[in-house]
Structure formats: C-alpha cells, structure tokens
Short mmCIF file of C-alpha atoms and ligand atoms in Angstrom, two decimals:
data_model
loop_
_atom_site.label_atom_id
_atom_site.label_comp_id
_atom_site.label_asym_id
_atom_site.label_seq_id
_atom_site.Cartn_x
_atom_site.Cartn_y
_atom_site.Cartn_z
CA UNK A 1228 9.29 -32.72 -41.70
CA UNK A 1229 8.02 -33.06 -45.42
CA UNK A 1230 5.22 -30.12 -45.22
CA UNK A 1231 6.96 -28.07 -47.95
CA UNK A 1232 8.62 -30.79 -50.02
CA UNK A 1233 9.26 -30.01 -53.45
CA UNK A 1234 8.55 -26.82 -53.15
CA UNK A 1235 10.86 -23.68 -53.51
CA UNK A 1236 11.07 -20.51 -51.48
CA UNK A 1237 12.35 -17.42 -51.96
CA UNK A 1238 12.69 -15.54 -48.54
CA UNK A 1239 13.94 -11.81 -48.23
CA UNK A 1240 15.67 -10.42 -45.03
CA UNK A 1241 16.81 -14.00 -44.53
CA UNK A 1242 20.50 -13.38 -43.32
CA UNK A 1243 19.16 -12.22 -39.93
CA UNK A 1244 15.67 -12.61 -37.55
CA UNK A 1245 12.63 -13.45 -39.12
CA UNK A 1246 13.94 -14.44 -42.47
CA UNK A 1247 16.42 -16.83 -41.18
CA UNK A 1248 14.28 -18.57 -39.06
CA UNK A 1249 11.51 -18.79 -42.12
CA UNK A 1250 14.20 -19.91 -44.41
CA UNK A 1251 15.74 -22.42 -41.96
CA UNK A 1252 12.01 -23.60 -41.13
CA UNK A 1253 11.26 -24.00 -44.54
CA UNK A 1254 14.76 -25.99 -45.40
CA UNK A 1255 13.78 -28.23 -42.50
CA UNK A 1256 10.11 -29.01 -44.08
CA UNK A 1257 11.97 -29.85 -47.23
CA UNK A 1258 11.50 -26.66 -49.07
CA UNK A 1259 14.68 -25.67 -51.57
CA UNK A 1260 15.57 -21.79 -50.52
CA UNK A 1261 16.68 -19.13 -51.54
CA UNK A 1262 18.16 -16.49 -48.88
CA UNK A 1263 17.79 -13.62 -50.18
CA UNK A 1264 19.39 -10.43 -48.47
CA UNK A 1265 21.81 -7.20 -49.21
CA UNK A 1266 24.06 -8.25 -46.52
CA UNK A 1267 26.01 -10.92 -48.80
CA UNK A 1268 27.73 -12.53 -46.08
CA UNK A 1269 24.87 -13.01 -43.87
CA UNK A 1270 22.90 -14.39 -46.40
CA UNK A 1271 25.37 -16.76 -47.34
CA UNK A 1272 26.49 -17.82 -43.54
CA UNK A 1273 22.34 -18.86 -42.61
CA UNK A 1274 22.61 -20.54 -46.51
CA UNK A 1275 25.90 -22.74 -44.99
CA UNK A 1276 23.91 -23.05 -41.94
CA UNK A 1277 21.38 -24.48 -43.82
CA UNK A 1278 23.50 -26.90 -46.25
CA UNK A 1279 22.97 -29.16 -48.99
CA UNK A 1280 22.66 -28.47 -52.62
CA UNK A 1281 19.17 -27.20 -52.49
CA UNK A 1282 20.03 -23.89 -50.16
CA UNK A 1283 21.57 -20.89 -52.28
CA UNK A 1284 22.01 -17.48 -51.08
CA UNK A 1285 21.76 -14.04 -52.96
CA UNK A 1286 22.69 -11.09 -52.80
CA UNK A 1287 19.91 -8.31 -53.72
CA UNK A 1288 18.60 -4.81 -52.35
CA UNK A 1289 14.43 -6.06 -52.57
CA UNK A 1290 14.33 -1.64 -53.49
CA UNK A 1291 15.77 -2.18 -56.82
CA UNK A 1292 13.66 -3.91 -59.61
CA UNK A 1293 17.07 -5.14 -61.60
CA UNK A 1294 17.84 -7.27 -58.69
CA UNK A 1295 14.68 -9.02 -58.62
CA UNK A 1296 15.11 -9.60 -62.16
CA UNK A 1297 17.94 -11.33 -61.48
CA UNK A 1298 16.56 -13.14 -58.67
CA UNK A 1299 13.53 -14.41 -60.87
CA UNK A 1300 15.85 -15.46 -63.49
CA UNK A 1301 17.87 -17.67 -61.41
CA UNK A 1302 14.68 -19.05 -59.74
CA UNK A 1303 13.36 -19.93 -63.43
CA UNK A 1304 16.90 -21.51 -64.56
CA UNK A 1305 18.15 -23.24 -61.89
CA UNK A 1306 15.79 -24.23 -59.58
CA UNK A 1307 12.34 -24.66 -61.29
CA UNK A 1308 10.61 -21.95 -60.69
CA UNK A 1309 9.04 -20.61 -57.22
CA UNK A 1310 6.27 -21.63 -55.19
CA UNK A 1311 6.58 -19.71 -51.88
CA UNK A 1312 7.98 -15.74 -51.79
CA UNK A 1313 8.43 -14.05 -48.64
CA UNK A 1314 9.11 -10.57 -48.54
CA UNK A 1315 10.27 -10.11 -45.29
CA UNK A 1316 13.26 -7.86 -45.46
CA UNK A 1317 12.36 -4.58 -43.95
CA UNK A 1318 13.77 -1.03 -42.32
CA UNK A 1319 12.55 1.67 -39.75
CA UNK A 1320 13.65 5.13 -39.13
CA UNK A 1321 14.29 5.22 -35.15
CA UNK A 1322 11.66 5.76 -33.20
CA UNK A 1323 11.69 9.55 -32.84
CA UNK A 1324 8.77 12.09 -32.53
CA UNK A 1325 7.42 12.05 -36.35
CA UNK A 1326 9.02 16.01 -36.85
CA UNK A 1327 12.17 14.61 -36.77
CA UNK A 1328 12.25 12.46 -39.28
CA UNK A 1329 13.54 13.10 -42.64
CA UNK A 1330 12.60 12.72 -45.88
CA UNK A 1331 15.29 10.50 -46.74
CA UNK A 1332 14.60 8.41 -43.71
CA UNK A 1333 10.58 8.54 -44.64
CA UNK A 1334 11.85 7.77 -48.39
CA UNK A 1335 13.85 4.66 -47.57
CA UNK A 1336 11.33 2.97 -45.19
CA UNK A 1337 8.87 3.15 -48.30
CA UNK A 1338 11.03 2.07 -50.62
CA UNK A 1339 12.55 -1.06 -48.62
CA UNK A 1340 8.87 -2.19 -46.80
CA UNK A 1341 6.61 -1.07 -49.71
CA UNK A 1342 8.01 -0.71 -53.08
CA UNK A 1343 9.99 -3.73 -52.75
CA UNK A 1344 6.55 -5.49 -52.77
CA UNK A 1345 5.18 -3.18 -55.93
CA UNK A 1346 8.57 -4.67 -57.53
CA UNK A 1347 8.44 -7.84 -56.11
CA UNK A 1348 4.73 -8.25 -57.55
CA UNK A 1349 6.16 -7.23 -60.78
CA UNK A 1350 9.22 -10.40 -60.72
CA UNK A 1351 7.17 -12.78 -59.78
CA UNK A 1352 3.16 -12.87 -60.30
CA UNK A 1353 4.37 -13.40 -64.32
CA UNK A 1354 6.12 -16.12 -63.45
CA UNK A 1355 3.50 -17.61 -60.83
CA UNK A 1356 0.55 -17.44 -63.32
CA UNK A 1357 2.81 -19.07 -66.42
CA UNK A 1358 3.61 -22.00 -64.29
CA UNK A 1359 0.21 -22.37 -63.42
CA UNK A 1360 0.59 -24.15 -60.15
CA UNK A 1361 -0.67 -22.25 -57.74
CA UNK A 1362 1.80 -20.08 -55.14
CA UNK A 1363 1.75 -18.72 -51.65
CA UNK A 1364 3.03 -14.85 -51.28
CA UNK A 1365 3.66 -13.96 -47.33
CA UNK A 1366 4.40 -10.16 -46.56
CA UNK A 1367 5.71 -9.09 -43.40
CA UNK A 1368 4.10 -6.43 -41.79
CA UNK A 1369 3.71 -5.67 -37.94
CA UNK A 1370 1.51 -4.92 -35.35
CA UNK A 1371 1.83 -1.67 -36.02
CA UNK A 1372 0.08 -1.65 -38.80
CA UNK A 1373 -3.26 -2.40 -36.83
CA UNK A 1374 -1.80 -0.75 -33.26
CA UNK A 1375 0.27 2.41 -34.70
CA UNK A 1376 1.80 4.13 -31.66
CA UNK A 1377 3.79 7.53 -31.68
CA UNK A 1378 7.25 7.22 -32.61
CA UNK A 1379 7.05 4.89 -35.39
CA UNK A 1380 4.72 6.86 -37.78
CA UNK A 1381 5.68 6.44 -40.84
CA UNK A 1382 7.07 2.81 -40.23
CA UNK A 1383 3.53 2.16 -39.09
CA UNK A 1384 2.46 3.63 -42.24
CA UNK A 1385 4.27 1.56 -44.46
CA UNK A 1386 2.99 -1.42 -42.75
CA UNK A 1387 -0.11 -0.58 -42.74
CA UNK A 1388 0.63 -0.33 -46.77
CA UNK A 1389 1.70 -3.79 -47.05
CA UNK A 1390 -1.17 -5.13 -45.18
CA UNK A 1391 -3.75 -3.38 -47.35
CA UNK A 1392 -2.26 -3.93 -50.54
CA UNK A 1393 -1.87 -8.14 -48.98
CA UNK A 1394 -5.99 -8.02 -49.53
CA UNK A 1395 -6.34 -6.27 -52.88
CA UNK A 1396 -3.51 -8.80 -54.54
CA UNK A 1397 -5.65 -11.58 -52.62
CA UNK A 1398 -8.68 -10.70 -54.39
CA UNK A 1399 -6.98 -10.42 -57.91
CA UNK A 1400 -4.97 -13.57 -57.65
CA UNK A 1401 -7.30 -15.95 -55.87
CA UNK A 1402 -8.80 -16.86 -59.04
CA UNK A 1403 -5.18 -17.83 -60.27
CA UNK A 1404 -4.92 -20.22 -57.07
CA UNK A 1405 -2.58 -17.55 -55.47
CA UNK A 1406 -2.55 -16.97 -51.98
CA UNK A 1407 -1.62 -13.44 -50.56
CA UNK A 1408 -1.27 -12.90 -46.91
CA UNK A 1409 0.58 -11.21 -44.40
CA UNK A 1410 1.62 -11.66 -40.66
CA UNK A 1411 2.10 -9.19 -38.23
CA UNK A 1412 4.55 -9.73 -35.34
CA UNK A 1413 4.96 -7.83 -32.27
CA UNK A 1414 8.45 -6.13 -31.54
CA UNK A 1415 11.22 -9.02 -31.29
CA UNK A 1416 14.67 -9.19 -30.14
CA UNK A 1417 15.60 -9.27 -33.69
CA UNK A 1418 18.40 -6.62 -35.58
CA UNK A 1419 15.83 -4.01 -35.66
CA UNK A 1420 15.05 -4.03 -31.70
CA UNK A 1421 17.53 -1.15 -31.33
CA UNK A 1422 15.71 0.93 -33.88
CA UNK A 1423 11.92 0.22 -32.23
CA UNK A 1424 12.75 0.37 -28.42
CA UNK A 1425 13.44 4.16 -28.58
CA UNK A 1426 14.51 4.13 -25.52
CA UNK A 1427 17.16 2.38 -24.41
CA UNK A 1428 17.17 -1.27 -24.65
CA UNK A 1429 17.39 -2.71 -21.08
CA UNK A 1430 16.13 -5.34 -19.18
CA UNK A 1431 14.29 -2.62 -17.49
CA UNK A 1432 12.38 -1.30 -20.89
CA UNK A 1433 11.42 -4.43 -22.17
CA UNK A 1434 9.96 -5.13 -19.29
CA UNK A 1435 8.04 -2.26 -19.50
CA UNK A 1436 7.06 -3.12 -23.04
CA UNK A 1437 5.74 -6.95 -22.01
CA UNK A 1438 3.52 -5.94 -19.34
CA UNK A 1439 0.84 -4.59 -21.82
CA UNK A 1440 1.26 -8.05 -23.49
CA UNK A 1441 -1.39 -10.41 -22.54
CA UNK A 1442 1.13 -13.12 -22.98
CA UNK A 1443 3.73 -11.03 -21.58
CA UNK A 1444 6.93 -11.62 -23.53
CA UNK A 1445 8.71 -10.50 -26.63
CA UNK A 1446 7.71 -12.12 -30.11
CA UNK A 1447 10.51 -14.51 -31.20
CA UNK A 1448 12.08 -15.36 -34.45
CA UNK A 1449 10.67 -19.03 -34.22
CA UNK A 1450 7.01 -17.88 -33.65
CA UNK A 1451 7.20 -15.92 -36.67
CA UNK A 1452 9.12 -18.85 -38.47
CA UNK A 1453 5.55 -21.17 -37.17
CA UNK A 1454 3.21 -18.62 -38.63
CA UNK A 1455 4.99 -18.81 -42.00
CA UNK A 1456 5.16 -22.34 -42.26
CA UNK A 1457 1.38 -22.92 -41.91
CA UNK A 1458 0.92 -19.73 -44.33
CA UNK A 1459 3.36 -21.36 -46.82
CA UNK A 1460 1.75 -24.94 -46.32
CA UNK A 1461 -1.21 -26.73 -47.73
CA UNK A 1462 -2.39 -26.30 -43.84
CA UNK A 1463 -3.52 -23.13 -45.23
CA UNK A 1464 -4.89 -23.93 -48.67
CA UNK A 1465 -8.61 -21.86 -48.07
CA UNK A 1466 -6.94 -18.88 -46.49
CA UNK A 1467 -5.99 -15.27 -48.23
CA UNK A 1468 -5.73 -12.21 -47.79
CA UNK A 1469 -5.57 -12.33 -44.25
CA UNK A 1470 -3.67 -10.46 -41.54
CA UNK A 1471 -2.05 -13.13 -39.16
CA UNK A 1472 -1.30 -11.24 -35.88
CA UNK A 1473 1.38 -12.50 -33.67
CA UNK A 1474 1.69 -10.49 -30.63
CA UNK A 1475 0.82 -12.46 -27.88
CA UNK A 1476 -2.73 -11.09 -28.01
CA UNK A 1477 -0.91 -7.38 -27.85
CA UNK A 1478 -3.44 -6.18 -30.56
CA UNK A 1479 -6.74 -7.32 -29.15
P1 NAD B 1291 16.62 -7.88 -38.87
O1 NAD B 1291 17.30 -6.56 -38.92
O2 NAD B 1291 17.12 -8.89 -37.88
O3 NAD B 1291 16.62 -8.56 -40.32
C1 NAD B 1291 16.30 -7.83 -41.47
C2 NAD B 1291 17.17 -8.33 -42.62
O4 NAD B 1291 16.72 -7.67 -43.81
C3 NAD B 1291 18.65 -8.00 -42.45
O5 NAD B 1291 19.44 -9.15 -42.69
C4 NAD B 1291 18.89 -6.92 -43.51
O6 NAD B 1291 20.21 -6.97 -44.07
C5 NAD B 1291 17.84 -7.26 -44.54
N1 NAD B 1291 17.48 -6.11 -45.37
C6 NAD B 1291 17.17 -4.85 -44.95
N2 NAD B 1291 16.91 -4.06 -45.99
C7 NAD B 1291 17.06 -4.83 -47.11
C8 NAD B 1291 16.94 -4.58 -48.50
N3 NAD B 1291 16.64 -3.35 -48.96
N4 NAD B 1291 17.15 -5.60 -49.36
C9 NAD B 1291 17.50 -6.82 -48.93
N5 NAD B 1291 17.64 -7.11 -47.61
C10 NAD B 1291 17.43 -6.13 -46.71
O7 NAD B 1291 15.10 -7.53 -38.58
P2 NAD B 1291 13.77 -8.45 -38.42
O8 NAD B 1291 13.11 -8.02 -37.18
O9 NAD B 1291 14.05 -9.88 -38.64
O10 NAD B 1291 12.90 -7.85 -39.62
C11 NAD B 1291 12.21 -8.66 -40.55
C12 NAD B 1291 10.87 -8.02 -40.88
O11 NAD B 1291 10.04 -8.05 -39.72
C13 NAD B 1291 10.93 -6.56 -41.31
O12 NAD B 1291 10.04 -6.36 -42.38
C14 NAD B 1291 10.45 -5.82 -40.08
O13 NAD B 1291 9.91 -4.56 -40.40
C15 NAD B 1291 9.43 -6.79 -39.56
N6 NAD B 1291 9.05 -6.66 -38.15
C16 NAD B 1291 10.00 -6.72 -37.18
C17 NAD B 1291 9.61 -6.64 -35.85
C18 NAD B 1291 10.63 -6.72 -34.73
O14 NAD B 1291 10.33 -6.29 -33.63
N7 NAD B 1291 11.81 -7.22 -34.95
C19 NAD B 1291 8.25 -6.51 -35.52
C20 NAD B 1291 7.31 -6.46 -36.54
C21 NAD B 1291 7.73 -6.55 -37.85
#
C-alpha cells in the first residue's frame, strides 16, 4: 500500500504489541518510522523486522523530556521532520484492589501514560506548526477510560487523562490543520495482559472475560494497527478529537 507515502512516523511502545503492529502497518503503507521504545533491543529487532533505510529505531523513556528532545532532533535532521506521532507506549500497576497500590506504582503509571504526552506535546507541536503541513497525533488510551472497572483505578484514570486532554489539544490545533485523536482498545494478548487479567491468565479467564464481549474475543494487535492507519491517513482528514473505541462493541 501507498496510504502513508512520504510521510514519517514516530511510534512509541513500538518494540512490542500495539506499537509494532502500528509501526509495521505504517512501514507497509510507505510511511518512514521511527520505533521508538526503552527496551533498545526490541525496538531495534521490529526496526530489522521492518528493513530498509527508511526504518530507524530509538531508544527513549517517553517520561523524560531530554529524550524527546533528542528524538525531535533526529526527526528534524535526518529524516525531514514528522508527520504522524503515536504515543502508544504505556504501563499499569497490576490489577489489585486500589488500597494496595502505591504511590510509586500510582506515580509511574502517570508519568509513562500521561506526562509522556504533556512532554511529548512540548517536542513536537513546535515543530508541527513550523513546518506548516499539517500532522496527525494518535494517543493510546483504553476502554477503560470510558468503562473503568475495579482493579485498574488509577490506570483507568490515566486513560481517562489522555482521552480528555486528546479533545482540548483537538480544539487548539485544528486551526493549525492538526489532528488529535485517540483509540481505545479492549484488553489484548499483548505484554501487558499479565498485568490486566488479575487473575490468572488461563484459557479459562479469558474466556470469562470474552463472554461480556458482544464480539466475543480479545482485541488484537492488528485491529489496533487498522484503527491507526485510517487515524494516521488522509481517510481521516475531517476527524479530531475523537475517541475511537475498539472493543468489539465491549463499551456500548
Ligand atoms: P506491551 O507491553 O506489549 O508494549 C508496550 C511497549 O511500551 C513495550 O515495548 C515497552 O518496553 C514500552 N514502554 C513502556 N514504558 C515505556 C516508556 N516509559 N518509554 C518508552 N517505552 C516504553 O503493551 P501493549 O498492550 O502493546 O501497550 C500499548 C498501549 O496500549 C499502552 O498504552 C497500553 O496502556 C494500551 N492498552 C493496552 C491494552 C491491552 O490489553 N494490551 C488495552 C488497552 C490499552
């Protein structure tokens, strides 16, 4: 496919999950990428998966502001600029009744799933509005954000904080020609299935799970990956600010 030709995307979280299948999605619709993640070597084995000159990887912690600086400068130098960011990389505490979770737990979920965007924001809207060609910004949130259940509190919470502040920065930058908006998958075999389940993760528990899904399965990596293309694409050119759920019609 062509749909993102000529393009460039940064994608966070990519060495595992979502953010590989976004950033090989986006590779395959002729998008150059950047993998972005703080787990150097699986960044840089989905960046080999990928191939070709126009697929880098890099290392960064999306928490820490110097590391986006770094990431913006390399965009700016060496690739001409950015046109797509997705800031996909997230963390949970366990799911745990909400008194046992601990400050540095609570801490860390906001920095990684909500700061990271303040910072984020910071790295690249400059750059988007002095190349003056438009952009597409795609948050990852989750279900939970709209569907909080007990257990994931403050995880919940911090999505719910990335899918607000998707609409205010789609209202300020829509007059730029800069599209904010997030999607919102249901729980997927991904890394981070260990961490959501809390319980344990059988056959038996997922199966549990699914039947209050009208669609009754899991989300997957590649329906995610589907979601962001069309967000990243021209497909999409009228639409901001919006909260894209997919979850099988789990949030209805
Ligand atoms: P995953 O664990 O498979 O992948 C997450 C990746 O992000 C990992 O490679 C990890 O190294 C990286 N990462 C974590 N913290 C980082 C940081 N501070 N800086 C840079 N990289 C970091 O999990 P996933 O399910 O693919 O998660 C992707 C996103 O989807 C997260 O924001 C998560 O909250 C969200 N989400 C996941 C589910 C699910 O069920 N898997 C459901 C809804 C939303």
């Amino acid at each position: 496919g062509n749909r993102l030709a000529g393009k460039v995307a940064v994608v966070t979280g990519a060495g595992s999950g979502f953010g590989e299948a976004i950033a090989k999605k986006y590779a395959f619709e002729g998008a150059a990428v950047v993998c972005v993640d703080m787990n150097e070597k699986a960044a840089a084995r989905v960046a080999g998966e990928i191939g070709g000159e126009k697929c880098i990887s890099f290392k960064a912690d999306v928490s820490n502001f110097k590391d986006w600086e770094a990431l913006i400068k390399k965009c700016k130098e060496e690739l001409g600029g950015i046109d797509i960011l997705v800031n996909n990389a997230g963390t949970s505490h366990k799911n745990k009744p909400t008194l046992e979770v601990t400050e540095d737990e609570f801490d860390r979920v906001f920095a990684v799933n909500v700061k990271s965007i303040f910072h984020s924001v910071h790295a690249v809207m400059p750059l988007l509005i002095e190349q003056n060609r438009g952009g597409s910004i795609i948050n990852t949130s989750s279900i939970g954000a709209h569907r909080p259940r007990p257990g994931l509190s403050w995880y919940n919470a911090s999505k719910s904080a990335v899918t607000n502040v998707t609409k205010s920065l789609a209202a300020e930058y829509g007059p730029k020609g800069i599209r904010v908006n997030a999607i919102l998958p249901l729980m997927a075999a991904t890394g981070l299935i260990e961490t959501f389940m809390g319980m344990e993760n059988t056959e038996e528990n997922r199966a549990k799970f699914v039947g209050n899904v009208p669609m009754g399965r899991l989300c997957t990596p590649e329906d995610v990956a589907k979601a962001a293309l069309f967000l990243a694409s021209d497909d999409s050119s009228f639409i901001t600010g919006q909260q894209l759920e997919v979850d099988g019609g789990r949030g209805i």
